[in-house]
mmCIF file of C-alpha atoms in Angstrom:
data_model
loop_
_atom_site.group_PDB
_atom_site.id
_atom_site.type_symbol
_atom_site.label_atom_id
_atom_site.label_comp_id
_atom_site.label_asym_id
_atom_site.label_seq_id
_atom_site.Cartn_x
_atom_site.Cartn_y
_atom_site.Cartn_z
ATOM 1 C CA UNK A 293 -145.759 124.750 54.069
ATOM 2 C CA UNK A 294 -143.000 122.318 53.116
ATOM 3 C CA UNK A 295 -144.912 119.401 54.686
ATOM 4 C CA UNK A 296 -148.069 120.358 52.777
ATOM 5 C CA UNK A 297 -146.114 120.524 49.529
ATOM 6 C CA UNK A 298 -144.649 117.061 50.202
ATOM 7 C CA UNK A 299 -148.118 115.614 50.913
ATOM 8 C CA UNK A 300 -149.449 117.171 47.703
ATOM 9 C CA UNK A 301 -146.649 115.716 45.610
ATOM 10 C CA UNK A 302 -147.048 112.285 47.211
ATOM 11 C CA UNK A 303 -150.838 111.947 47.401
ATOM 12 C CA UNK A 304 -152.284 114.695 45.210
ATOM 13 C CA UNK A 305 -154.514 113.622 42.298
ATOM 14 C CA UNK A 306 -157.379 114.947 40.196
ATOM 15 C CA UNK A 307 -160.613 115.879 42.015
ATOM 16 C CA UNK A 308 -163.058 112.972 41.803
ATOM 17 C CA UNK A 309 -166.222 114.940 42.548
ATOM 18 C CA UNK A 310 -167.777 117.853 40.730
ATOM 19 C CA UNK A 311 -169.130 121.001 42.319
ATOM 20 C CA UNK A 312 -172.333 122.051 40.612
ATOM 21 C CA UNK A 313 -174.523 125.115 40.967
ATOM 22 C CA UNK A 314 -177.702 123.126 40.283
ATOM 23 C CA UNK A 315 -180.446 123.193 42.900
ATOM 24 C CA UNK A 316 -180.688 120.236 45.274
ATOM 25 C CA UNK A 317 -183.167 117.582 44.177
ATOM 26 C CA UNK A 318 -185.926 116.784 46.659
ATOM 27 C CA UNK A 319 -187.151 113.222 47.026
ATOM 28 C CA UNK A 320 -190.630 112.253 48.118
ATOM 29 C CA UNK A 321 -190.845 109.657 50.866
ATOM 30 C CA UNK A 322 -192.576 107.109 48.646
ATOM 31 C CA UNK A 323 -189.773 107.285 46.059
ATOM 32 C CA UNK A 324 -187.493 105.726 48.665
ATOM 33 C CA UNK A 325 -189.883 102.852 49.412
ATOM 34 C CA UNK A 326 -189.432 99.754 47.212
ATOM 35 C CA UNK A 327 -192.378 98.157 45.441
ATOM 36 C CA UNK A 328 -193.264 94.918 47.218
ATOM 37 C CA UNK A 329 -196.212 92.532 47.260
ATOM 38 C CA UNK A 330 -197.775 92.300 50.716
ATOM 39 C CA UNK A 331 -200.735 90.682 52.452
ATOM 40 C CA UNK A 332 -202.996 93.182 54.242
ATOM 41 C CA UNK A 333 -205.224 91.806 57.010
ATOM 42 C CA UNK A 334 -208.009 93.623 58.875
ATOM 43 C CA UNK A 335 -209.721 91.825 61.758
ATOM 44 C CA UNK A 336 -213.257 92.058 63.093
ATOM 45 C CA UNK A 337 -211.986 94.006 66.095
ATOM 46 C CA UNK A 338 -210.262 96.578 63.892
ATOM 47 C CA UNK A 339 -206.596 95.549 63.966
ATOM 48 C CA UNK A 340 -204.624 95.820 60.740
ATOM 49 C CA UNK A 341 -201.188 94.822 59.530
ATOM 50 C CA UNK A 342 -199.236 94.182 56.363
ATOM 51 C CA UNK A 343 -196.738 91.397 55.898
ATOM 52 C CA UNK A 344 -194.352 90.798 53.032
ATOM 53 C CA UNK A 345 -195.309 87.776 50.963
ATOM 54 C CA UNK A 346 -191.617 86.880 50.902
ATOM 55 C CA UNK A 347 -191.598 86.477 54.708
ATOM 56 C CA UNK A 348 -193.279 83.101 54.318
ATOM 57 C CA UNK A 349 -192.035 79.834 52.911
ATOM 58 C CA UNK A 350 -194.216 77.946 50.470
ATOM 59 C CA UNK A 351 -195.703 74.813 52.037
ATOM 60 C CA UNK A 352 -196.959 71.722 50.291
ATOM 61 C CA UNK A 353 -200.251 69.985 50.992
ATOM 62 C CA UNK A 354 -200.369 68.482 54.480
ATOM 63 C CA UNK A 355 -197.970 71.003 55.998
ATOM 64 C CA UNK A 356 -198.621 72.489 59.435
ATOM 65 C CA UNK A 357 -198.450 76.085 58.250
ATOM 66 C CA UNK A 358 -196.853 78.977 60.121
ATOM 67 C CA UNK A 359 -198.240 81.636 62.386
ATOM 68 C CA UNK A 360 -199.659 84.436 60.262
ATOM 69 C CA UNK A 361 -201.263 86.823 62.785
ATOM 70 C CA UNK A 362 -201.866 86.543 66.509
ATOM 71 C CA UNK A 363 -205.445 87.802 66.607
ATOM 72 C CA UNK A 364 -207.128 88.813 69.859
ATOM 73 C CA UNK A 365 -209.427 86.410 71.661
ATOM 74 C CA UNK A 366 -212.771 86.051 69.838
ATOM 75 C CA UNK A 367 -211.287 87.923 66.876
ATOM 76 C CA UNK A 368 -210.916 86.735 63.298
ATOM 77 C CA UNK A 369 -210.011 87.977 59.845
ATOM 78 C CA UNK A 370 -212.700 90.184 58.317
ATOM 79 C CA UNK A 371 -210.912 91.464 55.220
ATOM 80 C CA UNK A 372 -207.757 90.207 53.508
ATOM 81 C CA UNK A 373 -206.222 91.333 50.239
ATOM 82 C CA UNK A 374 -202.999 91.371 48.273
ATOM 83 C CA UNK A 375 -201.519 94.762 47.444
ATOM 84 C CA UNK A 376 -198.363 96.550 46.389
ATOM 85 C CA UNK A 377 -196.721 98.734 49.020
ATOM 86 C CA UNK A 378 -197.516 101.764 46.822
ATOM 87 C CA UNK A 379 -201.199 100.883 46.337
ATOM 88 C CA UNK A 380 -203.973 103.058 47.715
ATOM 89 C CA UNK A 381 -206.152 101.254 50.267
ATOM 90 C CA UNK A 382 -209.742 102.477 50.492
ATOM 91 C CA UNK A 383 -211.740 101.734 53.645
ATOM 92 C CA UNK A 384 -215.542 101.927 53.433
ATOM 93 C CA UNK A 385 -217.614 102.335 56.578
ATOM 94 C CA UNK A 386 -221.223 101.461 57.337
ATOM 95 C CA UNK A 387 -222.122 105.171 57.313
ATOM 96 C CA UNK A 388 -221.002 105.559 53.685
ATOM 97 C CA UNK A 389 -217.723 107.362 54.340
ATOM 98 C CA UNK A 390 -214.465 106.426 52.622
ATOM 99 C CA UNK A 391 -210.977 106.695 54.104
ATOM 100 C CA UNK A 392 -207.635 106.193 52.398
ATOM 101 C CA UNK A 393 -204.126 105.067 53.317
ATOM 102 C CA UNK A 394 -201.074 104.272 51.290
ATOM 103 C CA UNK A 395 -200.263 100.623 51.855
ATOM 104 C CA UNK A 396 -196.781 101.487 53.129
ATOM 105 C CA UNK A 397 -198.362 103.659 55.869
ATOM 106 C CA UNK A 398 -199.602 100.501 57.585
ATOM 107 C CA UNK A 399 -196.881 99.345 60.005
ATOM 108 C CA UNK A 400 -195.150 96.242 58.734
ATOM 109 C CA UNK A 401 -195.294 93.150 60.912
ATOM 110 C CA UNK A 402 -191.656 92.434 61.725
ATOM 111 C CA UNK A 403 -192.604 88.886 62.636
ATOM 112 C CA UNK A 404 -195.396 86.648 61.407
ATOM 113 C CA UNK A 405 -197.110 86.506 64.790
ATOM 114 C CA UNK A 406 -197.472 90.224 65.500
ATOM 115 C CA UNK A 407 -200.997 91.346 66.371
ATOM 116 C CA UNK A 408 -201.197 94.399 64.152
ATOM 117 C CA UNK A 409 -202.097 98.035 64.809
ATOM 118 C CA UNK A 410 -205.510 99.426 65.711
ATOM 119 C CA UNK A 411 -206.901 101.037 62.555
ATOM 120 C CA UNK A 412 -208.136 104.010 64.611
ATOM 121 C CA UNK A 413 -204.475 104.879 65.234
ATOM 122 C CA UNK A 414 -203.944 105.311 61.487
ATOM 123 C CA UNK A 415 -207.226 106.907 60.384
ATOM 124 C CA UNK A 416 -209.386 109.653 61.888
ATOM 125 C CA UNK A 417 -212.300 107.255 62.088
ATOM 126 C CA UNK A 418 -215.055 106.936 64.680
ATOM 127 C CA UNK A 419 -214.653 103.788 66.784
ATOM 128 C CA UNK A 420 -218.386 103.096 66.380
ATOM 129 C CA UNK A 421 -218.196 103.359 62.579
ATOM 130 C CA UNK A 422 -217.254 99.833 61.493
ATOM 131 C CA UNK A 423 -215.338 99.141 58.285
ATOM 132 C CA UNK A 424 -217.501 97.018 55.989
ATOM 133 C CA UNK A 425 -215.294 96.884 52.879
ATOM 134 C CA UNK A 426 -211.648 97.322 51.902
ATOM 135 C CA UNK A 427 -210.346 97.845 48.350
ATOM 136 C CA UNK A 428 -206.826 98.234 46.913
ATOM 137 C CA UNK A 429 -206.095 100.262 43.782
ATOM 138 C CA UNK A 430 -202.781 101.202 42.176
ATOM 139 C CA UNK A 431 -204.273 104.252 40.473
ATOM 140 C CA UNK A 432 -207.590 105.939 39.751
ATOM 141 C CA UNK A 433 -208.448 105.607 36.035
ATOM 142 C CA UNK A 434 -211.665 107.221 34.841
ATOM 143 C CA UNK A 435 -212.738 104.072 32.962
ATOM 144 C CA UNK A 436 -213.013 102.067 36.196
ATOM 145 C CA UNK A 437 -215.766 102.453 38.766
ATOM 146 C CA UNK A 438 -216.380 101.929 42.452
ATOM 147 C CA UNK A 439 -219.536 99.943 43.126
ATOM 148 C CA UNK A 440 -221.134 100.315 46.553
ATOM 149 C CA UNK A 441 -224.144 98.395 47.871
ATOM 150 C CA UNK A 442 -226.288 98.958 50.945
ATOM 151 C CA UNK A 443 -228.359 96.915 53.352
ATOM 152 C CA UNK A 444 -231.551 98.334 51.800
ATOM 153 C CA UNK A 445 -230.592 96.956 48.380
ATOM 154 C CA UNK A 446 -229.352 100.219 46.878
ATOM 155 C CA UNK A 447 -226.343 100.236 44.558
ATOM 156 C CA UNK A 448 -224.153 103.058 43.337
ATOM 157 C CA UNK A 449 -221.581 103.366 40.561
ATOM 158 C CA UNK A 450 -219.062 106.219 40.706
ATOM 159 C CA UNK A 451 -215.957 106.838 38.603
ATOM 160 C CA UNK A 452 -212.865 105.685 40.479
ATOM 161 C CA UNK A 453 -211.046 108.944 39.763
ATOM 162 C CA UNK A 454 -213.456 110.739 42.114
ATOM 163 C CA UNK A 455 -211.636 109.013 44.998
ATOM 164 C CA UNK A 456 -208.096 110.014 44.030
ATOM 165 C CA UNK A 457 -207.871 112.666 46.758
ATOM 166 C CA UNK A 458 -209.332 111.759 50.139
ATOM 167 C CA UNK A 459 -208.943 113.924 53.240
ATOM 168 C CA UNK A 460 -207.576 112.468 56.475
ATOM 169 C CA UNK A 461 -211.056 112.761 57.990
ATOM 170 C CA UNK A 462 -212.501 110.794 55.076
ATOM 171 C CA UNK A 463 -215.051 111.792 52.453
ATOM 172 C CA UNK A 464 -218.633 110.836 51.714
ATOM 173 C CA UNK A 465 -218.647 107.934 49.282
ATOM 174 C CA UNK A 466 -222.399 107.367 49.240
ATOM 175 C CA UNK A 467 -225.293 109.286 50.723
ATOM 176 C CA UNK A 468 -227.502 106.877 52.663
ATOM 177 C CA UNK A 469 -231.125 107.023 53.690
ATOM 178 C CA UNK A 470 -231.892 106.976 57.403
ATOM 179 C CA UNK A 471 -231.362 103.513 58.873
ATOM 180 C CA UNK A 472 -229.438 102.211 55.856
ATOM 181 C CA UNK A 473 -225.835 100.935 55.913
ATOM 182 C CA UNK A 474 -223.134 100.411 53.310
ATOM 183 C CA UNK A 475 -222.279 96.694 53.264
ATOM 184 C CA UNK A 476 -220.041 96.043 50.234
ATOM 185 C CA UNK A 477 -217.743 97.767 47.749
ATOM 186 C CA UNK A 478 -215.678 96.732 44.756
ATOM 187 C CA UNK A 479 -213.921 97.963 41.622
ATOM 188 C CA UNK A 480 -215.434 97.150 38.222
ATOM 189 C CA UNK A 481 -215.507 98.144 34.561
ATOM 190 C CA UNK A 482 -218.526 98.576 32.306
ATOM 191 C CA UNK A 483 -217.931 95.108 30.849
ATOM 192 C CA UNK A 484 -218.331 93.410 34.254
ATOM 193 C CA UNK A 485 -221.351 91.845 35.954
ATOM 194 C CA UNK A 486 -222.417 92.279 39.574
ATOM 195 C CA UNK A 487 -224.481 90.107 41.938
ATOM 196 C CA UNK A 488 -226.430 91.341 44.977
ATOM 197 C CA UNK A 489 -227.726 88.805 47.524
ATOM 198 C CA UNK A 490 -230.414 89.248 50.183
ATOM 199 C CA UNK A 491 -230.745 87.840 53.696
ATOM 200 C CA UNK A 492 -233.844 85.945 52.581
ATOM 201 C CA UNK A 493 -231.838 83.973 50.026
ATOM 202 C CA UNK A 494 -232.581 85.858 46.803
ATOM 203 C CA UNK A 495 -230.042 87.212 44.303
ATOM 204 C CA UNK A 496 -229.982 89.421 41.246
ATOM 205 C CA UNK A 497 -227.282 89.592 38.564
ATOM 206 C CA UNK A 498 -227.033 92.656 36.339
ATOM 207 C CA UNK A 499 -224.575 94.379 34.031
ATOM 208 C CA UNK A 500 -222.429 97.174 35.416
ATOM 209 C CA UNK A 501 -223.005 99.034 32.150
ATOM 210 C CA UNK A 502 -226.738 99.194 32.980
ATOM 211 C CA UNK A 503 -225.978 101.266 36.075
ATOM 212 C CA UNK A 504 -225.848 105.035 35.670
ATOM 213 C CA UNK A 505 -222.624 106.662 36.880
ATOM 214 C CA UNK A 506 -223.390 109.014 39.780
ATOM 215 C CA UNK A 507 -221.542 111.799 41.567
ATOM 216 C CA UNK A 508 -219.585 110.948 44.685
ATOM 217 C CA UNK A 509 -221.933 112.604 47.184
ATOM 218 C CA UNK A 510 -225.163 111.274 45.696
ATOM 219 C CA UNK A 511 -227.228 108.298 46.817
ATOM 220 C CA UNK A 512 -227.665 105.070 44.918
ATOM 221 C CA UNK A 513 -230.368 103.466 42.794
ATOM 222 C CA UNK A 514 -232.450 100.378 43.506
ATOM 223 C CA UNK A 515 -230.271 97.302 42.951
ATOM 224 C CA UNK A 516 -232.611 94.626 44.290
ATOM 225 C CA UNK A 517 -236.189 95.049 45.480
ATOM 226 C CA UNK A 518 -236.602 93.885 49.064
ATOM 227 C CA UNK A 519 -239.949 93.257 50.743
ATOM 228 C CA UNK A 520 -239.169 93.110 54.456
ATOM 229 C CA UNK A 521 -235.738 91.722 53.546
ATOM 230 C CA UNK A 522 -232.230 93.195 53.505
ATOM 231 C CA UNK A 523 -229.095 92.718 51.412
ATOM 232 C CA UNK A 524 -226.108 90.880 52.883
ATOM 233 C CA UNK A 525 -223.521 91.258 50.149
ATOM 234 C CA UNK A 526 -222.469 92.271 46.664
ATOM 235 C CA UNK A 527 -219.704 90.963 44.421
ATOM 236 C CA UNK A 528 -218.186 91.608 41.005
ATOM 237 C CA UNK A 529 -218.196 88.461 38.858
ATOM 238 C CA UNK A 530 -214.857 87.084 37.630
ATOM 239 C CA UNK A 531 -214.143 84.122 35.290
ATOM 240 C CA UNK A 532 -214.877 80.758 36.937
ATOM 241 C CA UNK A 533 -216.490 82.320 40.008
ATOM 242 C CA UNK A 534 -219.030 80.512 42.190
ATOM 243 C CA UNK A 535 -221.441 82.176 44.593
ATOM 244 C CA UNK A 536 -220.818 81.093 48.183
ATOM 245 C CA UNK A 537 -223.775 81.538 50.539
ATOM 246 C CA UNK A 538 -223.700 80.777 54.274
ATOM 247 C CA UNK A 539 -226.636 80.929 56.684
ATOM 248 C CA UNK A 540 -226.762 82.105 60.290
ATOM 249 C CA UNK A 541 -227.125 78.504 61.497
ATOM 250 C CA UNK A 542 -224.002 77.354 59.665
ATOM 251 C CA UNK A 543 -225.404 75.894 56.425
ATOM 252 C CA UNK A 544 -223.602 76.751 53.214
ATOM 253 C CA UNK A 545 -223.137 75.876 49.558
ATOM 254 C CA UNK A 546 -221.597 76.959 46.276
ATOM 255 C CA UNK A 547 -223.663 77.797 43.197
ATOM 256 C CA UNK A 548 -222.293 78.289 39.697
ATOM 257 C CA UNK A 549 -222.693 81.892 38.548
ATOM 258 C CA UNK A 550 -224.099 80.905 35.090
ATOM 259 C CA UNK A 551 -227.133 79.524 36.985
ATOM 260 C CA UNK A 552 -228.144 83.146 37.577
ATOM 261 C CA UNK A 553 -229.732 84.716 34.517
ATOM 262 C CA UNK A 554 -229.115 88.361 33.717
ATOM 263 C CA UNK A 555 -231.795 90.780 34.935
ATOM 264 C CA UNK A 556 -232.379 94.499 34.952
ATOM 265 C CA UNK A 557 -231.500 96.159 38.234
ATOM 266 C CA UNK A 558 -234.318 96.800 40.700
ATOM 267 C CA UNK A 559 -236.039 93.434 40.366
ATOM 268 C CA UNK A 560 -236.781 90.951 43.149
ATOM 269 C CA UNK A 561 -234.146 88.565 41.868
ATOM 270 C CA UNK A 562 -234.321 84.769 41.939
ATOM 271 C CA UNK A 563 -233.772 82.191 44.655
ATOM 272 C CA UNK A 564 -230.125 81.694 45.533
ATOM 273 C CA UNK A 565 -230.478 79.751 48.794
ATOM 274 C CA UNK A 566 -233.501 78.015 50.319
ATOM 275 C CA UNK A 567 -233.613 79.358 53.859
ATOM 276 C CA UNK A 568 -235.826 78.115 56.690
ATOM 277 C CA UNK A 569 -236.109 78.210 60.465
ATOM 278 C CA UNK A 570 -233.595 75.351 60.572
ATOM 279 C CA UNK A 571 -230.985 77.107 58.430
ATOM 280 C CA UNK A 572 -231.639 80.660 59.548
ATOM 281 C CA UNK A 573 -231.336 83.602 57.177
ATOM 282 C CA UNK A 574 -228.198 84.240 55.138
ATOM 283 C CA UNK A 575 -225.285 85.564 57.184
ATOM 284 C CA UNK A 576 -223.167 86.452 54.176
ATOM 285 C CA UNK A 577 -222.056 85.683 50.651
ATOM 286 C CA UNK A 578 -218.883 85.820 48.562
ATOM 287 C CA UNK A 579 -217.929 85.305 44.934
ATOM 288 C CA UNK A 580 -215.118 82.758 45.171
ATOM 289 C CA UNK A 581 -213.006 80.263 43.285
ATOM 290 C CA UNK A 582 -213.402 76.604 44.216
ATOM 291 C CA UNK A 583 -209.801 76.082 45.307
ATOM 292 C CA UNK A 584 -209.710 78.469 48.260
ATOM 293 C CA UNK A 585 -210.690 78.340 51.925
ATOM 294 C CA UNK A 586 -213.581 79.688 53.967
ATOM 295 C CA UNK A 587 -213.087 81.158 57.452
ATOM 296 C CA UNK A 588 -216.228 81.640 59.585
ATOM 297 C CA UNK A 589 -216.641 83.449 62.902
ATOM 298 C CA UNK A 590 -219.602 82.906 65.235
ATOM 299 C CA UNK A 591 -221.170 85.367 67.669
ATOM 300 C CA UNK A 592 -219.545 83.468 70.565
ATOM 301 C CA UNK A 593 -216.075 83.784 69.057
ATOM 302 C CA UNK A 594 -215.727 80.310 67.546
ATOM 303 C CA UNK A 595 -213.722 80.159 64.311
ATOM 304 C CA UNK A 596 -213.658 77.369 61.733
ATOM 305 C CA UNK A 597 -211.649 77.060 58.532
ATOM 306 C CA UNK A 598 -212.944 74.862 55.710
ATOM 307 C CA UNK A 599 -211.396 73.979 52.314
ATOM 308 C CA UNK A 600 -213.717 75.183 49.561
ATOM 309 C CA UNK A 601 -213.508 71.750 47.892
ATOM 310 C CA UNK A 602 -215.436 70.338 50.869
ATOM 311 C CA UNK A 603 -218.383 72.653 50.198
ATOM 312 C CA UNK A 604 -220.944 71.169 47.823
ATOM 313 C CA UNK A 605 -221.752 72.793 44.489
ATOM 314 C CA UNK A 606 -225.542 72.695 44.437
ATOM 315 C CA UNK A 607 -228.468 74.133 42.535
ATOM 316 C CA UNK A 608 -230.009 77.454 43.545
ATOM 317 C CA UNK A 609 -233.097 75.959 45.225
ATOM 318 C CA UNK A 610 -231.285 74.003 47.963
ATOM 319 C CA UNK A 611 -230.391 74.711 51.594
ATOM 320 C CA UNK A 612 -226.750 73.624 51.475
ATOM 321 C CA UNK A 613 -224.831 71.411 53.889
ATOM 322 C CA UNK A 614 -223.850 72.012 57.499
ATOM 323 C CA UNK A 615 -220.485 73.763 57.600
ATOM 324 C CA UNK A 616 -220.423 74.722 61.279
ATOM 325 C CA UNK A 617 -222.155 73.180 64.289
ATOM 326 C CA UNK A 618 -223.543 75.866 66.580
ATOM 327 C CA UNK A 619 -225.273 75.966 69.949
ATOM 328 C CA UNK A 620 -228.833 77.297 70.069
ATOM 329 C CA UNK A 621 -227.696 80.749 71.191
ATOM 330 C CA UNK A 622 -224.840 81.036 68.676
ATOM 331 C CA UNK A 623 -224.816 82.088 65.007
ATOM 332 C CA UNK A 624 -222.459 82.848 62.108
ATOM 333 C CA UNK A 625 -221.621 86.565 62.007
ATOM 334 C CA UNK A 626 -218.645 86.902 59.674
ATOM 335 C CA UNK A 627 -217.114 85.262 56.588
ATOM 336 C CA UNK A 628 -213.696 85.598 54.972
ATOM 337 C CA UNK A 629 -212.259 83.702 52.027
ATOM 338 C CA UNK A 630 -208.607 82.944 51.358
ATOM 339 C CA UNK A 631 -206.746 81.635 48.321
ATOM 340 C CA UNK A 632 -204.830 78.362 48.684
ATOM 341 C CA UNK A 633 -201.436 80.051 48.695
ATOM 342 C CA UNK A 634 -202.603 82.557 51.317
ATOM 343 C CA UNK A 635 -203.626 79.831 53.737
ATOM 344 C CA UNK A 636 -200.355 77.980 53.068
ATOM 345 C CA UNK A 637 -198.287 80.979 54.105
ATOM 346 C CA UNK A 638 -200.540 82.254 56.905
ATOM 347 C CA UNK A 639 -201.175 78.800 58.342
ATOM 348 C CA UNK A 640 -202.382 78.581 61.949
ATOM 349 C CA UNK A 641 -202.541 82.359 62.267
ATOM 350 C CA UNK A 642 -205.985 82.367 60.631
#
């Protein structure tokens, strides 16, 4: 007792903490995760990863770059986007289903050269059901819309807030007719314009406001009329955008978007690319800026990367220039576009 009294007199002081009867506060997992800009990459073979933008050093022109992602043999980037760690990532499959992940749920690449995680390990998705589009959204406002386009030229506009809650098994984003496939998706407002391009080299530009908003489980409406043709892509127009078109035999070009007059949806469109037996049909299209890069993958696993400034800006009624030399039994099967800063930080990994 005497020793305790001596300790109290020598070291005793006022209590520095307060005992409260308030209930304990619970924290959600995402409240503990910092907001951070990341690059999200999905490959043709279904591997995905996110990497902090800050992991890379900025390189000047002529630099060698750094390893960005060690992709599997005969694999290449299919989708790439910039997102916040708290963004919602929507994955659209060929069957019209939509899956969702929080960006932070994708394992972070602890080094630049990591190969990523198989997407099927993160989503309850059928291995045979390929992902054809990937979109990032911070929230789901009712004044924004998801646009979805199909191989048969159908297009659908649905309020973005209809996708705020998506089950682990995914939900139906668009009801498709037999034999049809969802090929593209994007976020737009009623003030935007959209372009749909066909395999036969025709394109139609229309106003998003002219499209009727539909329920989530409904089908689409005719976006472009196709006679024995099929659509290869859709894009939402942004200021200064050019339309990039690439054929199966490796010919490509850029066309200024103002060259495409506005039309009502459902028409046959106008010529966007003069295709022939020599060029092959269109393999894909993208709305791009002229200061980025194009990455192309062939059916035999060959990958080329080309600065956009080396691709000619031409009129609509031309066949383009050769971007990739292919053997007779090879063809272009996939396109991806990267911004200048993305290629500087990802370097030889793409």
